[in-house]
């Protein structure tokens, strides 16, 4: 064989190796990009959960009657969500995932001052968080600190 034939075979062999390497690495690159997108979505939900938890903690650490209004975004990365506030945490549920953030222990009440276990908040709405005093008939405690969260007009 002449030297031109050997160079052509080497070029063909190198091209095949490069193509094989690309075929092997493309799925890994795609998985990496998908993971980055998912991390970005999860971090936005976590930031929202932290914002709500910080607002509740701020209201709870102030005097009775202190209020704070928060407006929830219309979506988290284009996806609808709901927020569940319980006595110890806020949970943002979206796209079959949950983002949690801890809050200082609180007593949640509804608008008629009855103790509730949890409350749901929905995207795009405005809520008023207020520190109140209630009389708890179950434990006979008077003037017990509590948090009232209610939807208000924008």
mmCIF file of C-alpha atoms in Angstrom:
data_model
loop_
_atom_site.group_PDB
_atom_site.id
_atom_site.type_symbol
_atom_site.label_atom_id
_atom_site.label_comp_id
_atom_site.label_asym_id
_atom_site.label_seq_id
_atom_site.Cartn_x
_atom_site.Cartn_y
_atom_site.Cartn_z
ATOM 1 C CA UNK A 1 0.000 0.000 0.000
ATOM 2 C CA UNK A 2 1.124 3.486 -0.613
ATOM 3 C CA UNK A 3 1.291 6.192 2.071
ATOM 4 C CA UNK A 4 -1.902 7.866 0.818
ATOM 5 C CA UNK A 5 -3.921 4.712 1.516
ATOM 6 C CA UNK A 6 -2.534 4.415 5.033
ATOM 7 C CA UNK A 7 -3.376 8.052 5.787
ATOM 8 C CA UNK A 8 -6.944 7.540 4.527
ATOM 9 C CA UNK A 9 -7.377 4.429 6.715
ATOM 10 C CA UNK A 10 -6.020 6.295 9.749
ATOM 11 C CA UNK A 11 -8.368 9.227 9.080
ATOM 12 C CA UNK A 12 -11.325 6.870 8.743
ATOM 13 C CA UNK A 13 -10.342 5.040 11.948
ATOM 14 C CA UNK A 14 -9.947 8.327 13.902
ATOM 15 C CA UNK A 15 -13.299 9.574 12.592
ATOM 16 C CA UNK A 16 -15.005 6.375 13.762
ATOM 17 C CA UNK A 17 -13.440 6.728 17.215
ATOM 18 C CA UNK A 18 -14.617 10.356 17.515
ATOM 19 C CA UNK A 19 -18.142 9.356 16.440
ATOM 20 C CA UNK A 20 -18.197 6.539 19.010
ATOM 21 C CA UNK A 21 -17.020 8.898 21.757
ATOM 22 C CA UNK A 22 -19.761 11.395 20.857
ATOM 23 C CA UNK A 23 -22.417 8.675 20.872
ATOM 24 C CA UNK A 24 -21.287 7.510 24.320
ATOM 25 C CA UNK A 25 -21.029 11.028 25.818
ATOM 26 C CA UNK A 26 -24.218 12.629 24.414
ATOM 27 C CA UNK A 27 -26.604 10.870 26.845
ATOM 28 C CA UNK A 28 -24.405 11.904 29.774
ATOM 29 C CA UNK A 29 -24.407 15.525 28.597
ATOM 30 C CA UNK A 30 -28.197 15.419 28.169
ATOM 31 C CA UNK A 31 -28.654 13.989 31.686
ATOM 32 C CA UNK A 32 -26.415 16.700 33.085
ATOM 33 C CA UNK A 33 -28.447 19.437 31.389
ATOM 34 C CA UNK A 34 -31.723 17.921 32.618
ATOM 35 C CA UNK A 35 -30.321 17.764 36.161
ATOM 36 C CA UNK A 36 -29.352 21.429 36.001
ATOM 37 C CA UNK A 37 -32.860 22.395 34.866
ATOM 38 C CA UNK A 38 -34.421 20.324 37.660
ATOM 39 C CA UNK A 39 -32.104 21.845 40.267
ATOM 40 C CA UNK A 40 -33.078 25.318 39.047
ATOM 41 C CA UNK A 41 -36.818 24.528 39.395
ATOM 42 C CA UNK A 42 -36.355 22.983 42.831
ATOM 43 C CA UNK A 43 -34.337 25.936 44.053
ATOM 44 C CA UNK A 44 -37.087 28.380 42.987
ATOM 45 C CA UNK A 45 -39.669 26.379 44.979
ATOM 46 C CA UNK A 46 -37.321 26.210 47.961
ATOM 47 C CA UNK A 47 -36.720 29.973 47.807
ATOM 48 C CA UNK A 48 -40.505 30.520 47.811
ATOM 49 C CA UNK A 49 -40.914 28.184 50.820
ATOM 50 C CA UNK A 50 -38.135 30.063 52.639
ATOM 51 C CA UNK A 51 -39.733 33.446 51.842
ATOM 52 C CA UNK A 52 -43.090 32.366 53.272
ATOM 53 C CA UNK A 53 -41.435 30.784 56.334
ATOM 54 C CA UNK A 54 -39.369 33.943 56.944
ATOM 55 C CA UNK A 55 -42.504 36.096 56.709
ATOM 56 C CA UNK A 56 -44.350 33.898 59.230
ATOM 57 C CA UNK A 57 -41.343 33.943 61.579
ATOM 58 C CA UNK A 58 -41.102 37.752 61.263
ATOM 59 C CA UNK A 59 -44.770 38.187 62.185
ATOM 60 C CA UNK A 60 -44.478 35.680 65.031
ATOM 61 C CA UNK A 61 -41.455 37.466 66.525
ATOM 62 C CA UNK A 62 -43.234 40.850 66.684
ATOM 63 C CA UNK A 63 -45.972 42.233 68.944
ATOM 64 C CA UNK A 64 -49.625 41.176 68.832
ATOM 65 C CA UNK A 65 -51.480 42.780 65.970
ATOM 66 C CA UNK A 66 -48.394 42.893 63.714
ATOM 67 C CA UNK A 67 -49.330 42.164 60.090
ATOM 68 C CA UNK A 68 -47.468 41.403 56.909
ATOM 69 C CA UNK A 69 -48.918 41.077 53.426
ATOM 70 C CA UNK A 70 -47.322 38.680 50.936
ATOM 71 C CA UNK A 71 -48.172 38.106 47.287
ATOM 72 C CA UNK A 72 -47.433 34.687 45.899
ATOM 73 C CA UNK A 73 -46.089 34.444 42.344
ATOM 74 C CA UNK A 74 -48.379 33.114 39.623
ATOM 75 C CA UNK A 75 -46.121 30.115 38.972
ATOM 76 C CA UNK A 76 -42.814 28.455 39.771
ATOM 77 C CA UNK A 77 -40.988 28.196 36.453
ATOM 78 C CA UNK A 78 -44.286 28.156 34.563
ATOM 79 C CA UNK A 79 -45.837 25.457 36.761
ATOM 80 C CA UNK A 80 -48.743 25.853 39.175
ATOM 81 C CA UNK A 81 -48.172 25.093 42.837
ATOM 82 C CA UNK A 82 -49.758 25.227 46.264
ATOM 83 C CA UNK A 83 -48.290 25.983 49.665
ATOM 84 C CA UNK A 84 -49.208 24.104 52.833
ATOM 85 C CA UNK A 85 -48.433 25.870 56.105
ATOM 86 C CA UNK A 86 -48.456 23.729 59.234
ATOM 87 C CA UNK A 87 -47.389 24.417 62.804
ATOM 88 C CA UNK A 88 -43.716 23.680 62.069
ATOM 89 C CA UNK A 89 -43.062 24.015 58.327
ATOM 90 C CA UNK A 90 -44.089 25.383 54.962
ATOM 91 C CA UNK A 91 -44.293 22.992 52.020
ATOM 92 C CA UNK A 92 -44.434 24.076 48.380
ATOM 93 C CA UNK A 93 -45.945 21.331 46.196
ATOM 94 C CA UNK A 94 -45.458 21.518 42.438
ATOM 95 C CA UNK A 95 -44.855 19.087 39.587
ATOM 96 C CA UNK A 96 -45.148 16.088 41.974
ATOM 97 C CA UNK A 97 -42.313 17.494 44.114
ATOM 98 C CA UNK A 98 -42.134 19.164 47.501
ATOM 99 C CA UNK A 99 -39.922 21.940 48.814
ATOM 100 C CA UNK A 100 -39.912 22.345 52.598
ATOM 101 C CA UNK A 101 -38.781 25.072 54.964
ATOM 102 C CA UNK A 102 -38.941 24.957 58.755
ATOM 103 C CA UNK A 103 -40.628 27.672 60.806
ATOM 104 C CA UNK A 104 -40.624 28.415 64.513
ATOM 105 C CA UNK A 105 -43.473 26.459 66.144
ATOM 106 C CA UNK A 106 -46.736 28.384 65.848
ATOM 107 C CA UNK A 107 -50.414 27.929 66.606
ATOM 108 C CA UNK A 108 -52.441 28.437 63.421
ATOM 109 C CA UNK A 109 -55.981 29.758 63.645
ATOM 110 C CA UNK A 110 -58.715 30.443 61.114
ATOM 111 C CA UNK A 111 -60.732 33.667 60.836
ATOM 112 C CA UNK A 112 -63.062 32.539 63.658
ATOM 113 C CA UNK A 113 -60.043 31.976 65.986
ATOM 114 C CA UNK A 114 -60.357 28.191 65.946
ATOM 115 C CA UNK A 115 -57.114 26.225 65.991
ATOM 116 C CA UNK A 116 -56.304 24.478 62.696
ATOM 117 C CA UNK A 117 -53.631 21.916 61.839
ATOM 118 C CA UNK A 118 -52.617 23.381 58.468
ATOM 119 C CA UNK A 119 -53.596 25.875 55.820
ATOM 120 C CA UNK A 120 -53.307 25.893 52.033
ATOM 121 C CA UNK A 121 -52.189 28.906 50.020
ATOM 122 C CA UNK A 122 -52.485 29.089 46.233
ATOM 123 C CA UNK A 123 -50.424 30.682 43.484
ATOM 124 C CA UNK A 124 -51.040 34.257 42.376
ATOM 125 C CA UNK A 125 -53.007 35.259 45.475
ATOM 126 C CA UNK A 126 -52.255 37.761 48.230
ATOM 127 C CA UNK A 127 -52.296 36.744 51.900
ATOM 128 C CA UNK A 128 -52.217 38.665 55.162
ATOM 129 C CA UNK A 129 -50.241 37.089 58.011
ATOM 130 C CA UNK A 130 -51.216 38.456 61.432
ATOM 131 C CA UNK A 131 -50.210 37.722 65.005
ATOM 132 C CA UNK A 132 -53.284 37.435 67.239
ATOM 133 C CA UNK A 133 -54.295 36.415 70.741
ATOM 134 C CA UNK A 134 -56.858 33.671 71.288
ATOM 135 C CA UNK A 135 -58.510 31.940 74.195
ATOM 136 C CA UNK A 136 -58.039 28.186 73.818
ATOM 137 C CA UNK A 137 -61.088 26.320 75.109
ATOM 138 C CA UNK A 138 -59.363 22.934 74.890
ATOM 139 C CA UNK A 139 -56.541 23.826 77.270
ATOM 140 C CA UNK A 140 -58.245 26.710 79.125
ATOM 141 C CA UNK A 141 -55.321 28.983 78.220
ATOM 142 C CA UNK A 142 -56.179 32.671 77.899
ATOM 143 C CA UNK A 143 -54.489 35.088 75.491
ATOM 144 C CA UNK A 144 -52.439 32.476 73.717
ATOM 145 C CA UNK A 145 -50.266 33.700 70.834
ATOM 146 C CA UNK A 146 -51.361 32.519 67.393
ATOM 147 C CA UNK A 147 -50.937 33.211 63.687
ATOM 148 C CA UNK A 148 -53.837 33.996 61.374
ATOM 149 C CA UNK A 149 -53.257 33.697 57.610
ATOM 150 C CA UNK A 150 -56.062 34.827 55.350
ATOM 151 C CA UNK A 151 -56.480 35.673 51.711
ATOM 152 C CA UNK A 152 -56.995 39.354 50.907
ATOM 153 C CA UNK A 153 -57.560 41.408 47.786
ATOM 154 C CA UNK A 154 -54.489 42.617 45.956
#
